[in-house]
PDB file of N, CA and C in Angstrom:
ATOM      1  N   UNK A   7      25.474 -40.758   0.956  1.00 61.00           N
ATOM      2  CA  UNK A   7      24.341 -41.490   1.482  1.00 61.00           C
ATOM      3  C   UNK A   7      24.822 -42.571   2.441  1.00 61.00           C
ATOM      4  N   UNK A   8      26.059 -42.908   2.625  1.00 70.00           N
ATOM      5  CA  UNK A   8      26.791 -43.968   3.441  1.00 70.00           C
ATOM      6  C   UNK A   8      26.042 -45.177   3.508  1.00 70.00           C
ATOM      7  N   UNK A   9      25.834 -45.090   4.887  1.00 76.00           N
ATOM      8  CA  UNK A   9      25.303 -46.530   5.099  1.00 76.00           C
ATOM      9  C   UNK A   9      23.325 -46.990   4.898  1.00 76.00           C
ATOM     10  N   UNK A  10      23.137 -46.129   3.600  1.00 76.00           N
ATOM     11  CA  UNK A  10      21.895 -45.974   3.230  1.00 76.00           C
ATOM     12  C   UNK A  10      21.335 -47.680   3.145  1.00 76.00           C
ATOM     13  N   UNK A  11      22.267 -48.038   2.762  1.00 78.00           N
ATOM     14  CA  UNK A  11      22.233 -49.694   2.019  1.00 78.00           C
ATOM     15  C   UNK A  11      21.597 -50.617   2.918  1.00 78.00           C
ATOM     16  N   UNK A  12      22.106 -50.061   4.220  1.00 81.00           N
ATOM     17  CA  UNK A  12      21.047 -51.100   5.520  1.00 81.00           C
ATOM     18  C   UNK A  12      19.867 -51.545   4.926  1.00 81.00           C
ATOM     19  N   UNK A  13      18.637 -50.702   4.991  1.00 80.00           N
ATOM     20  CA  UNK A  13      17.897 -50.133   4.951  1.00 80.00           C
ATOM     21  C   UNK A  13      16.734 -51.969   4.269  1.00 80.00           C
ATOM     22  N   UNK A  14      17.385 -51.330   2.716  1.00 75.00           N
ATOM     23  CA  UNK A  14      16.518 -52.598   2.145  1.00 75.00           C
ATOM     24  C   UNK A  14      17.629 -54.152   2.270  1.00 75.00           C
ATOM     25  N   UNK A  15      18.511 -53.934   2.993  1.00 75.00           N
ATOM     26  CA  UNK A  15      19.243 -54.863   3.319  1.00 75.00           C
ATOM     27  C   UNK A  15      18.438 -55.488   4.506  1.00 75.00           C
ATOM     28  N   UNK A  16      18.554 -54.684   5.360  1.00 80.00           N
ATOM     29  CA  UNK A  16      18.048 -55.609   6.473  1.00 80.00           C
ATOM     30  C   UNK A  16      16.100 -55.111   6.717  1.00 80.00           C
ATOM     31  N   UNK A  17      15.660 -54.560   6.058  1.00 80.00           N
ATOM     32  CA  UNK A  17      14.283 -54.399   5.902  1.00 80.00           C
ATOM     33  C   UNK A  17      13.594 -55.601   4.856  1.00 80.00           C
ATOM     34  N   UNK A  18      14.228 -55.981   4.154  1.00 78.00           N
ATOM     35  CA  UNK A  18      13.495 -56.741   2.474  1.00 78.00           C
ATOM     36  C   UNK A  18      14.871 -58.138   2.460  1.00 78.00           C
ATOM     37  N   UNK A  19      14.923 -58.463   3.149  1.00 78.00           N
ATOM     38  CA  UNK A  19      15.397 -59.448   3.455  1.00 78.00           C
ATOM     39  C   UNK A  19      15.235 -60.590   2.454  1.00 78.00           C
ATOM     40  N   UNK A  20      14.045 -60.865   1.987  1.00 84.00           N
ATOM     41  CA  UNK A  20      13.508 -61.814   1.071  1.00 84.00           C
ATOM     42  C   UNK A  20      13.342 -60.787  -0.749  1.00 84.00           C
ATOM     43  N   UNK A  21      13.408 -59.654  -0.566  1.00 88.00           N
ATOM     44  CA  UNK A  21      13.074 -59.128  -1.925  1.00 88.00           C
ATOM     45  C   UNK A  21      14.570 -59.290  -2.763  1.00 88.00           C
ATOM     46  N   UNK A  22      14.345 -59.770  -3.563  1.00 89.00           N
ATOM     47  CA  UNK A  22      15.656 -59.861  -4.378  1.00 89.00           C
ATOM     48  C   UNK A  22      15.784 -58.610  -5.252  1.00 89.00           C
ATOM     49  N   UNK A  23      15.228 -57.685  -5.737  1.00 91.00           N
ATOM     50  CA  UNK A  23      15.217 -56.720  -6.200  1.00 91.00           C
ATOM     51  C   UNK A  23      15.600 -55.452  -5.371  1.00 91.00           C
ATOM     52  N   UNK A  24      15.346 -55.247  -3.687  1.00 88.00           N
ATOM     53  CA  UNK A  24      15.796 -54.984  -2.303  1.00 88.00           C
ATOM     54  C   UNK A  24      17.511 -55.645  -2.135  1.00 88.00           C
ATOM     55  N   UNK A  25      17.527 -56.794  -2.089  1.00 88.00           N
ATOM     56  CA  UNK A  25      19.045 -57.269  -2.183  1.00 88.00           C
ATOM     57  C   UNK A  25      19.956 -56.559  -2.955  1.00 88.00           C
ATOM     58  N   UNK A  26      19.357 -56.690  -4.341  1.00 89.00           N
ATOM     59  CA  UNK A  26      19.873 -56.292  -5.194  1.00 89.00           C
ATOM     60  C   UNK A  26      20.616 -54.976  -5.226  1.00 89.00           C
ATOM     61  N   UNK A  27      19.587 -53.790  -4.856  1.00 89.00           N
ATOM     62  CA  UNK A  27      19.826 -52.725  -4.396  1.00 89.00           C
ATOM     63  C   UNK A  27      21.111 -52.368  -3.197  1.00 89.00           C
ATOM     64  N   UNK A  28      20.757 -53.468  -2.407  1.00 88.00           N
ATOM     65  CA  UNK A  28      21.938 -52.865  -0.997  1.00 88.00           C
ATOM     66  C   UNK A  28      22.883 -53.297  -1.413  1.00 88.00           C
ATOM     67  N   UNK A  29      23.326 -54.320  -1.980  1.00 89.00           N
ATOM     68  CA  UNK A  29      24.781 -54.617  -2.462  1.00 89.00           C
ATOM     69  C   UNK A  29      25.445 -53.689  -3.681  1.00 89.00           C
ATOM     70  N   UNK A  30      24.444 -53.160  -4.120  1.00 91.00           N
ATOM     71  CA  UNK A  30      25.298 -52.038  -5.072  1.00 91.00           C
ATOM     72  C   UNK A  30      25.707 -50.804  -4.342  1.00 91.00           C
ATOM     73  N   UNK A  31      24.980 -50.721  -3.320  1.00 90.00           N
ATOM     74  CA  UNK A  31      25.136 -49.426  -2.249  1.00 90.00           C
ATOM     75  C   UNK A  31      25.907 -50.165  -1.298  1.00 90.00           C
ATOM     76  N   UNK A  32      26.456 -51.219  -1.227  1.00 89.00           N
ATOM     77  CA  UNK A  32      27.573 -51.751  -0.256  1.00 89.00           C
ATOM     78  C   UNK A  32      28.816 -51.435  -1.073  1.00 89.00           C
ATOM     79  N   UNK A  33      28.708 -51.624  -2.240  1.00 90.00           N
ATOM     80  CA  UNK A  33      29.878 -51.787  -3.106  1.00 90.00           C
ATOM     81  C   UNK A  33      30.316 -50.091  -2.889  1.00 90.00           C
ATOM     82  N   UNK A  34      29.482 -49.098  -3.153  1.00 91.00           N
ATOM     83  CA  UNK A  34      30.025 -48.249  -3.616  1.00 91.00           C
ATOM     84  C   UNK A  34      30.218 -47.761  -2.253  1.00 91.00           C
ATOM     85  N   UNK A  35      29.685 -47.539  -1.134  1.00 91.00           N
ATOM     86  CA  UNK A  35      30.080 -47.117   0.290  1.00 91.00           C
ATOM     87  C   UNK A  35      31.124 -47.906   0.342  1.00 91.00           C
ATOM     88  N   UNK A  36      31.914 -48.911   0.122  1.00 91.00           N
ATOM     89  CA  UNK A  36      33.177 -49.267   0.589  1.00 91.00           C
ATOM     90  C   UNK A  36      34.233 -49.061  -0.409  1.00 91.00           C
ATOM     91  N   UNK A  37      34.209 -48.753  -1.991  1.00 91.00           N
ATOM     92  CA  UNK A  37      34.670 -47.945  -2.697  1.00 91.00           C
ATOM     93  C   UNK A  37      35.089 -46.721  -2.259  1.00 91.00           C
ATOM     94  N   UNK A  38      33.762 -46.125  -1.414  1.00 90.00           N
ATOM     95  CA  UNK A  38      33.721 -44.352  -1.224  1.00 90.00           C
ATOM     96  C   UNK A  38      34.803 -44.546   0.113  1.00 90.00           C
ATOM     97  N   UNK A  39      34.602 -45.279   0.710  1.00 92.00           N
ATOM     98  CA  UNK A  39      35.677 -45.170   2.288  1.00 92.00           C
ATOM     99  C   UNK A  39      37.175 -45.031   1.450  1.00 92.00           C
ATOM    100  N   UNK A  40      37.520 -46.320   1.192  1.00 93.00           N
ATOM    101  CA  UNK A  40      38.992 -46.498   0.452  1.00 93.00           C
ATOM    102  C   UNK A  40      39.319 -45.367  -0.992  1.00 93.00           C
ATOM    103  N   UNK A  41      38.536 -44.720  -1.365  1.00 89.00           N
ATOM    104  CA  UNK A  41      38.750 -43.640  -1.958  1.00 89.00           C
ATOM    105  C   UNK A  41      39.064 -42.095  -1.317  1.00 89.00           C
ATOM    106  N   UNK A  42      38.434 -42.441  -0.824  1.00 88.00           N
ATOM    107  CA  UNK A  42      38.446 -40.707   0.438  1.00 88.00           C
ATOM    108  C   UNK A  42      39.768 -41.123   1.340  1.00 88.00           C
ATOM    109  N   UNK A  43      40.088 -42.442   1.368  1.00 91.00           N
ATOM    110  CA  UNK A  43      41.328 -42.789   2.386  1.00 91.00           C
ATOM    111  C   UNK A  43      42.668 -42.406   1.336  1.00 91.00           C
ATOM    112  N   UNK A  44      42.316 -43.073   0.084  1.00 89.00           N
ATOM    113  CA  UNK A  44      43.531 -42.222  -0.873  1.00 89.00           C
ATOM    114  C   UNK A  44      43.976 -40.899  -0.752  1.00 89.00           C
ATOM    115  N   UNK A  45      42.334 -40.316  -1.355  1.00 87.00           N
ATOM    116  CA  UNK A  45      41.861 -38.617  -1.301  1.00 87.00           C
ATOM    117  C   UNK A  45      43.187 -38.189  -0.329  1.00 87.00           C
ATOM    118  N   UNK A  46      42.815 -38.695   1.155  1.00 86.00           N
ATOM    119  CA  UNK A  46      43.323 -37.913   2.346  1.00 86.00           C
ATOM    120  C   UNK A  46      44.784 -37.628   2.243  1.00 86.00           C
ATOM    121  N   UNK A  47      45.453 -39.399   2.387  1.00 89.00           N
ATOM    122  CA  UNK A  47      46.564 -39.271   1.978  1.00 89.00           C
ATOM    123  C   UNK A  47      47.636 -38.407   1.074  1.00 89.00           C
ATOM    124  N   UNK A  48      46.784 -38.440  -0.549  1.00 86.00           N
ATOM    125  CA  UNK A  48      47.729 -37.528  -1.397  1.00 86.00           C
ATOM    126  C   UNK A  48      47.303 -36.059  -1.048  1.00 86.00           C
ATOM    127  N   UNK A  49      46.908 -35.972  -0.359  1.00 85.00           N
ATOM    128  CA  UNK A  49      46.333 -34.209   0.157  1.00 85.00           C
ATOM    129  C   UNK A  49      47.478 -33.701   0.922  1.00 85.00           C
ATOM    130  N   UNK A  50      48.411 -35.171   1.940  1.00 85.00           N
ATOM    131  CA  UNK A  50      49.093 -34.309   2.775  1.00 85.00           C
ATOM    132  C   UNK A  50      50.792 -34.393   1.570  1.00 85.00           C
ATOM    133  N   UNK A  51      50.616 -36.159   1.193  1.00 89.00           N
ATOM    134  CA  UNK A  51      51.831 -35.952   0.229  1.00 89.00           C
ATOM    135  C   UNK A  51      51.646 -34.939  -0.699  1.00 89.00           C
ATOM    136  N   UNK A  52      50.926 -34.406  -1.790  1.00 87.00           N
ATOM    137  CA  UNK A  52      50.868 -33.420  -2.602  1.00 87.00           C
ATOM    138  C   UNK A  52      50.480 -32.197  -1.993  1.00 87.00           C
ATOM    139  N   UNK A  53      50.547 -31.762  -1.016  1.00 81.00           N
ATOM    140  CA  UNK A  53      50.684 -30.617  -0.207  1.00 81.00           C
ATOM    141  C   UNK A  53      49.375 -29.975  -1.013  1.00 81.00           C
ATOM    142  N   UNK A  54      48.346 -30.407  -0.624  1.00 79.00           N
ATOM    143  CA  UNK A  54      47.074 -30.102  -0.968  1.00 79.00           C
ATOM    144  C   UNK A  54      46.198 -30.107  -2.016  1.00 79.00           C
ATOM    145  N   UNK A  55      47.041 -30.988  -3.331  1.00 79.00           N
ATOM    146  CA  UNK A  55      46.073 -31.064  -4.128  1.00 79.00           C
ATOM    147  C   UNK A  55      45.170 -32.369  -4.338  1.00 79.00           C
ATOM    148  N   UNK A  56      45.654 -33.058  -3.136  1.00 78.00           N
ATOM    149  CA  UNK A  56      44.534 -34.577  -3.072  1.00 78.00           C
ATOM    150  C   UNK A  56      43.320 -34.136  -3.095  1.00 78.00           C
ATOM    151  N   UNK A  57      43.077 -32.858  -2.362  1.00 81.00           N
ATOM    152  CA  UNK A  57      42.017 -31.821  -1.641  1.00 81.00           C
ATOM    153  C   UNK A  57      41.326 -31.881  -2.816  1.00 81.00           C
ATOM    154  N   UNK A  58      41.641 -31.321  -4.086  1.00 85.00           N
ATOM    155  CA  UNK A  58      40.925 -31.280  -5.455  1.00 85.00           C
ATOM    156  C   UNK A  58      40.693 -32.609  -5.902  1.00 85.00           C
ATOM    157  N   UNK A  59      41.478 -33.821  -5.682  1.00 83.00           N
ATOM    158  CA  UNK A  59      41.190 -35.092  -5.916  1.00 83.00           C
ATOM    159  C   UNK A  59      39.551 -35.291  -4.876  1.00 83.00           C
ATOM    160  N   UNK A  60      40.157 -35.405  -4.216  1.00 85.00           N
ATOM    161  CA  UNK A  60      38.804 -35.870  -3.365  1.00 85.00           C
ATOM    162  C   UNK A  60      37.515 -35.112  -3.789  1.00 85.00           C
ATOM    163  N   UNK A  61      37.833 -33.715  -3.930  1.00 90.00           N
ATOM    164  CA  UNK A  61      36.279 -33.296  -4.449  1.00 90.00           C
ATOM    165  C   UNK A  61      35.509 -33.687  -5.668  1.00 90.00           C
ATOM    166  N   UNK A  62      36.328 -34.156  -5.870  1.00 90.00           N
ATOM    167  CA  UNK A  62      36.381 -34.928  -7.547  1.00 90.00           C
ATOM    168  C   UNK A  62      35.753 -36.417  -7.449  1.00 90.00           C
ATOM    169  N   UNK A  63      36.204 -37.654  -6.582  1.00 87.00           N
ATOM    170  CA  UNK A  63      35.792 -38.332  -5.916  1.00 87.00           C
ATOM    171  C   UNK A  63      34.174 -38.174  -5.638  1.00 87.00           C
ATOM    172  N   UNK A  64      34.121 -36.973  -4.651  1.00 89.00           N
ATOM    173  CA  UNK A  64      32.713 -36.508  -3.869  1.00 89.00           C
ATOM    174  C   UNK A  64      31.495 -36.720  -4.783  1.00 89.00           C
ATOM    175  N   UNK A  65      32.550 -35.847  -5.875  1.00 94.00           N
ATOM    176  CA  UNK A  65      31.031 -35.413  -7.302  1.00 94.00           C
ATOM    177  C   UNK A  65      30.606 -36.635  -7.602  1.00 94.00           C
ATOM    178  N   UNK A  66      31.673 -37.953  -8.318  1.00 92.00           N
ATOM    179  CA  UNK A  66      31.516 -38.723  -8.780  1.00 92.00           C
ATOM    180  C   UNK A  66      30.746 -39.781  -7.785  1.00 92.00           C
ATOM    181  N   UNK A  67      31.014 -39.917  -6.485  1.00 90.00           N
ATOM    182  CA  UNK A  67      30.026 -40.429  -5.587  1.00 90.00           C
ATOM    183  C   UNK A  67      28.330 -40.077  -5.675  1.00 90.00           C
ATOM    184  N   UNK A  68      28.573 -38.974  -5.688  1.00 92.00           N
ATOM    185  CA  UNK A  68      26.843 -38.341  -5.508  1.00 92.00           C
ATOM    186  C   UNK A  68      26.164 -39.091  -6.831  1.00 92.00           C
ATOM    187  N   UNK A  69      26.837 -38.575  -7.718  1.00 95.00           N
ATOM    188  CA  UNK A  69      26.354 -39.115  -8.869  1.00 95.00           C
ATOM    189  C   UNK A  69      25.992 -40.197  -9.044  1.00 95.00           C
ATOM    190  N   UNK A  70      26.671 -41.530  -8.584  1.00 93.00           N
ATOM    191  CA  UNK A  70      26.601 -42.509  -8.594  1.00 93.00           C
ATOM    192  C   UNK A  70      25.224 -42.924  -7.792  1.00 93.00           C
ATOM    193  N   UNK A  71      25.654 -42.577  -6.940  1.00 90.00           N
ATOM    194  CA  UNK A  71      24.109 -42.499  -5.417  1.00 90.00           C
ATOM    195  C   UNK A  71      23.071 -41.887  -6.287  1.00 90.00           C
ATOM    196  N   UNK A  72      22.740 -41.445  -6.446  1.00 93.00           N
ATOM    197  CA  UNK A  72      21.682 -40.231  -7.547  1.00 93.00           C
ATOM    198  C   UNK A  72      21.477 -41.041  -8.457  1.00 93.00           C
ATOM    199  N   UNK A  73      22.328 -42.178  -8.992  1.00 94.00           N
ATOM    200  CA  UNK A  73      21.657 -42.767 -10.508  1.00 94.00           C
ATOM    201  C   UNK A  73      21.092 -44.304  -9.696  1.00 94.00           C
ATOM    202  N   UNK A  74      21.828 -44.523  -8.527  1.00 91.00           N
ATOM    203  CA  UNK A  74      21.245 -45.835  -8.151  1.00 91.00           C
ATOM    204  C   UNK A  74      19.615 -45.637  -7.875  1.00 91.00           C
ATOM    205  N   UNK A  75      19.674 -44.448  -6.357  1.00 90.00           N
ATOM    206  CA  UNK A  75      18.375 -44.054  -6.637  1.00 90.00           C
ATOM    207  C   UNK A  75      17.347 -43.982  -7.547  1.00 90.00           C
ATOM    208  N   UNK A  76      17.311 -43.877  -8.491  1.00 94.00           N
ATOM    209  CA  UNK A  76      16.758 -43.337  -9.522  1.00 94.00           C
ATOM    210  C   UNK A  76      16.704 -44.723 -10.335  1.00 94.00           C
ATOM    211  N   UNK A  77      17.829 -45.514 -10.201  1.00 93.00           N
ATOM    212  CA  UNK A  77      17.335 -46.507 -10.858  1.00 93.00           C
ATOM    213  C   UNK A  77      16.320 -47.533  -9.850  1.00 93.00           C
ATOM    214  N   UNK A  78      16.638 -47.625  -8.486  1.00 90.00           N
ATOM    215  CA  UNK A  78      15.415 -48.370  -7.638  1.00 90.00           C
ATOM    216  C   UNK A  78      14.450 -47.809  -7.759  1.00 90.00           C
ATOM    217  N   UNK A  79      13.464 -46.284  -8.031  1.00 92.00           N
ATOM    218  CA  UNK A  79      12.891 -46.211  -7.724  1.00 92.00           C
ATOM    219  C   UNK A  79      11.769 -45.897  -9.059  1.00 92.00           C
ATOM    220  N   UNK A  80      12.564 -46.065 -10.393  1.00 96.00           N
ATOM    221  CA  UNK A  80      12.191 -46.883 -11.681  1.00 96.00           C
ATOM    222  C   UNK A  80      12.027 -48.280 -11.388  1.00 96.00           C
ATOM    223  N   UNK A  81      12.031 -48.953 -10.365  1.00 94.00           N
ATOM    224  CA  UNK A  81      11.864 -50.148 -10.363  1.00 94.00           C
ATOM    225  C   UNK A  81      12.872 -51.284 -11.363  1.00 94.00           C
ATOM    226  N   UNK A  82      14.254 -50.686 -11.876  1.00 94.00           N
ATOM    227  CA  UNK A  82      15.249 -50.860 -12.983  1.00 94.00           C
ATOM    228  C   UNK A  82      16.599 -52.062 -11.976  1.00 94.00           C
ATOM    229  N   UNK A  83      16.927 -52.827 -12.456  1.00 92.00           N
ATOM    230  CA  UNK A  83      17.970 -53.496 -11.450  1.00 92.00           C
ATOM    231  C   UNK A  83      19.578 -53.128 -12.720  1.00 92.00           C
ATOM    232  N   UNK A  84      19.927 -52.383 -13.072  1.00 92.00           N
ATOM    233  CA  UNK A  84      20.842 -51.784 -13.655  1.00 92.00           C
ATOM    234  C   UNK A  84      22.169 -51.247 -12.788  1.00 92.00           C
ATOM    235  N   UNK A  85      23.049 -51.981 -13.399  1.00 93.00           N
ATOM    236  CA  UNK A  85      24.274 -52.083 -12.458  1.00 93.00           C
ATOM    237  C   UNK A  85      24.639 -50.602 -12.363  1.00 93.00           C
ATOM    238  N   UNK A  86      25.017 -49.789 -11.609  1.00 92.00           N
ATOM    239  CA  UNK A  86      26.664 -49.150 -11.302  1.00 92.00           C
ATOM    240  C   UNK A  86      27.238 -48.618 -12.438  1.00 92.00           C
ATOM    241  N   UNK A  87      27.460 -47.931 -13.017  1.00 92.00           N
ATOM    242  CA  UNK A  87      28.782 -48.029 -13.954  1.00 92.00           C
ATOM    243  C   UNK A  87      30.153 -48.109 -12.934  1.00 92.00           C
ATOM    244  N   UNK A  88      31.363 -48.848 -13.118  1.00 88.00           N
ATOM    245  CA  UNK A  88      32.374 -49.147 -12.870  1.00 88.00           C
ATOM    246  C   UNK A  88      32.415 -50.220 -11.572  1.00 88.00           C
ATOM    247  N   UNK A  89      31.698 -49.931 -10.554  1.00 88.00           N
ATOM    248  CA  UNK A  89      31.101 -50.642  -9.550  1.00 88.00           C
ATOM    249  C   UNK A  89      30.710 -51.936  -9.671  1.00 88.00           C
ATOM    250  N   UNK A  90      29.276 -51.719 -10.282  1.00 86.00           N
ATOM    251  CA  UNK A  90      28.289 -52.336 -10.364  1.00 86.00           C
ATOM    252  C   UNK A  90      28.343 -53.809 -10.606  1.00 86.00           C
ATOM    253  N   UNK A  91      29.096 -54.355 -11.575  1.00 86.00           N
ATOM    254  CA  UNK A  91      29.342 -55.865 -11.992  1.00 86.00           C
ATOM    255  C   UNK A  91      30.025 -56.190 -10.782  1.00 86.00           C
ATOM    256  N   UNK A  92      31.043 -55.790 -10.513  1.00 85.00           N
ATOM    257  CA  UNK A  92      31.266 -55.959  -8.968  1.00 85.00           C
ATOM    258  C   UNK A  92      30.362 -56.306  -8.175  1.00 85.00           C
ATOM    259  N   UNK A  93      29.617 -55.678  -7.786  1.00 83.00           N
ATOM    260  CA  UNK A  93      28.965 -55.828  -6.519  1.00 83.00           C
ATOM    261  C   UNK A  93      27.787 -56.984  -7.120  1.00 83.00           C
ATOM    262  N   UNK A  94      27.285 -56.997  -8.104  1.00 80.00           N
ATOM    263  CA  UNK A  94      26.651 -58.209  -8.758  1.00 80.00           C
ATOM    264  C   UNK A  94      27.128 -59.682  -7.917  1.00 80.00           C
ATOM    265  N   UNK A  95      28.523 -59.836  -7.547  1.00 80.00           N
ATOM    266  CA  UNK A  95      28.653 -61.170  -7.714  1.00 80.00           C
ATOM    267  C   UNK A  95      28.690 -61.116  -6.517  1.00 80.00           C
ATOM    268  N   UNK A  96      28.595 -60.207  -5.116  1.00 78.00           N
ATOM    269  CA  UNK A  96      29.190 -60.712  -3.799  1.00 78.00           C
ATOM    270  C   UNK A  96      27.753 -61.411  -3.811  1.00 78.00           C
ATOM    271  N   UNK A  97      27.959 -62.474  -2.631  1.00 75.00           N
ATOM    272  CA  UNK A  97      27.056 -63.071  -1.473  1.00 75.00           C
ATOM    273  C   UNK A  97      26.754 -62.136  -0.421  1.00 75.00           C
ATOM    274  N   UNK A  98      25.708 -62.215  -0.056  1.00 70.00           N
ATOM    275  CA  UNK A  98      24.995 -61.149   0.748  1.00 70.00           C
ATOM    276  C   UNK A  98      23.904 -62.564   1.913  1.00 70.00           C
TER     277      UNK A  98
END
């Protein structure tokens, strides 16, 4: 979903429940970059099995995206698993 996070970032500006939302989708889009940058790497050192890392990565991304969804649109402000307290504390 990448840079989905704009969205109620710079749309809901004043909704704190909107805030709330894009910084967990900031957290994990910049998680997902520096993960896929690992991914890449051990793909060429392990002569292709980063390749299975990263798809592994992928799943666990979607998933993540798929439960945030699902939790904004329960109207739920429920962190992330592993993420989530993270992204709780940045300033936005």
């Amino acid at each position: 979903m990448g840079i989905l996070f704009l969205v109620p970032l710079l749309a809901k500006k004043d909704s704190p429940f909107a805030q709330y939302h894009a910084k967990q989708g900031l957290v994990l889009f910049i998680a997902e970059i520096i993960l896929y940058a690992v991914g890449f790497v051990l793909t060429f050192i392990t002569f292709g099995f980063g390749f299975f890392i990263t798809w592994i990565i992928w799943l666990l991304v979607i998933i993540l995206v798929i439960l945030g969804i699902v939790n904004a649109v329960s109207g739920k402000t429920t962190p992330l698993p592993v993420i989530g307290k993270m992204a709780e504390n940045w300033k936005i």
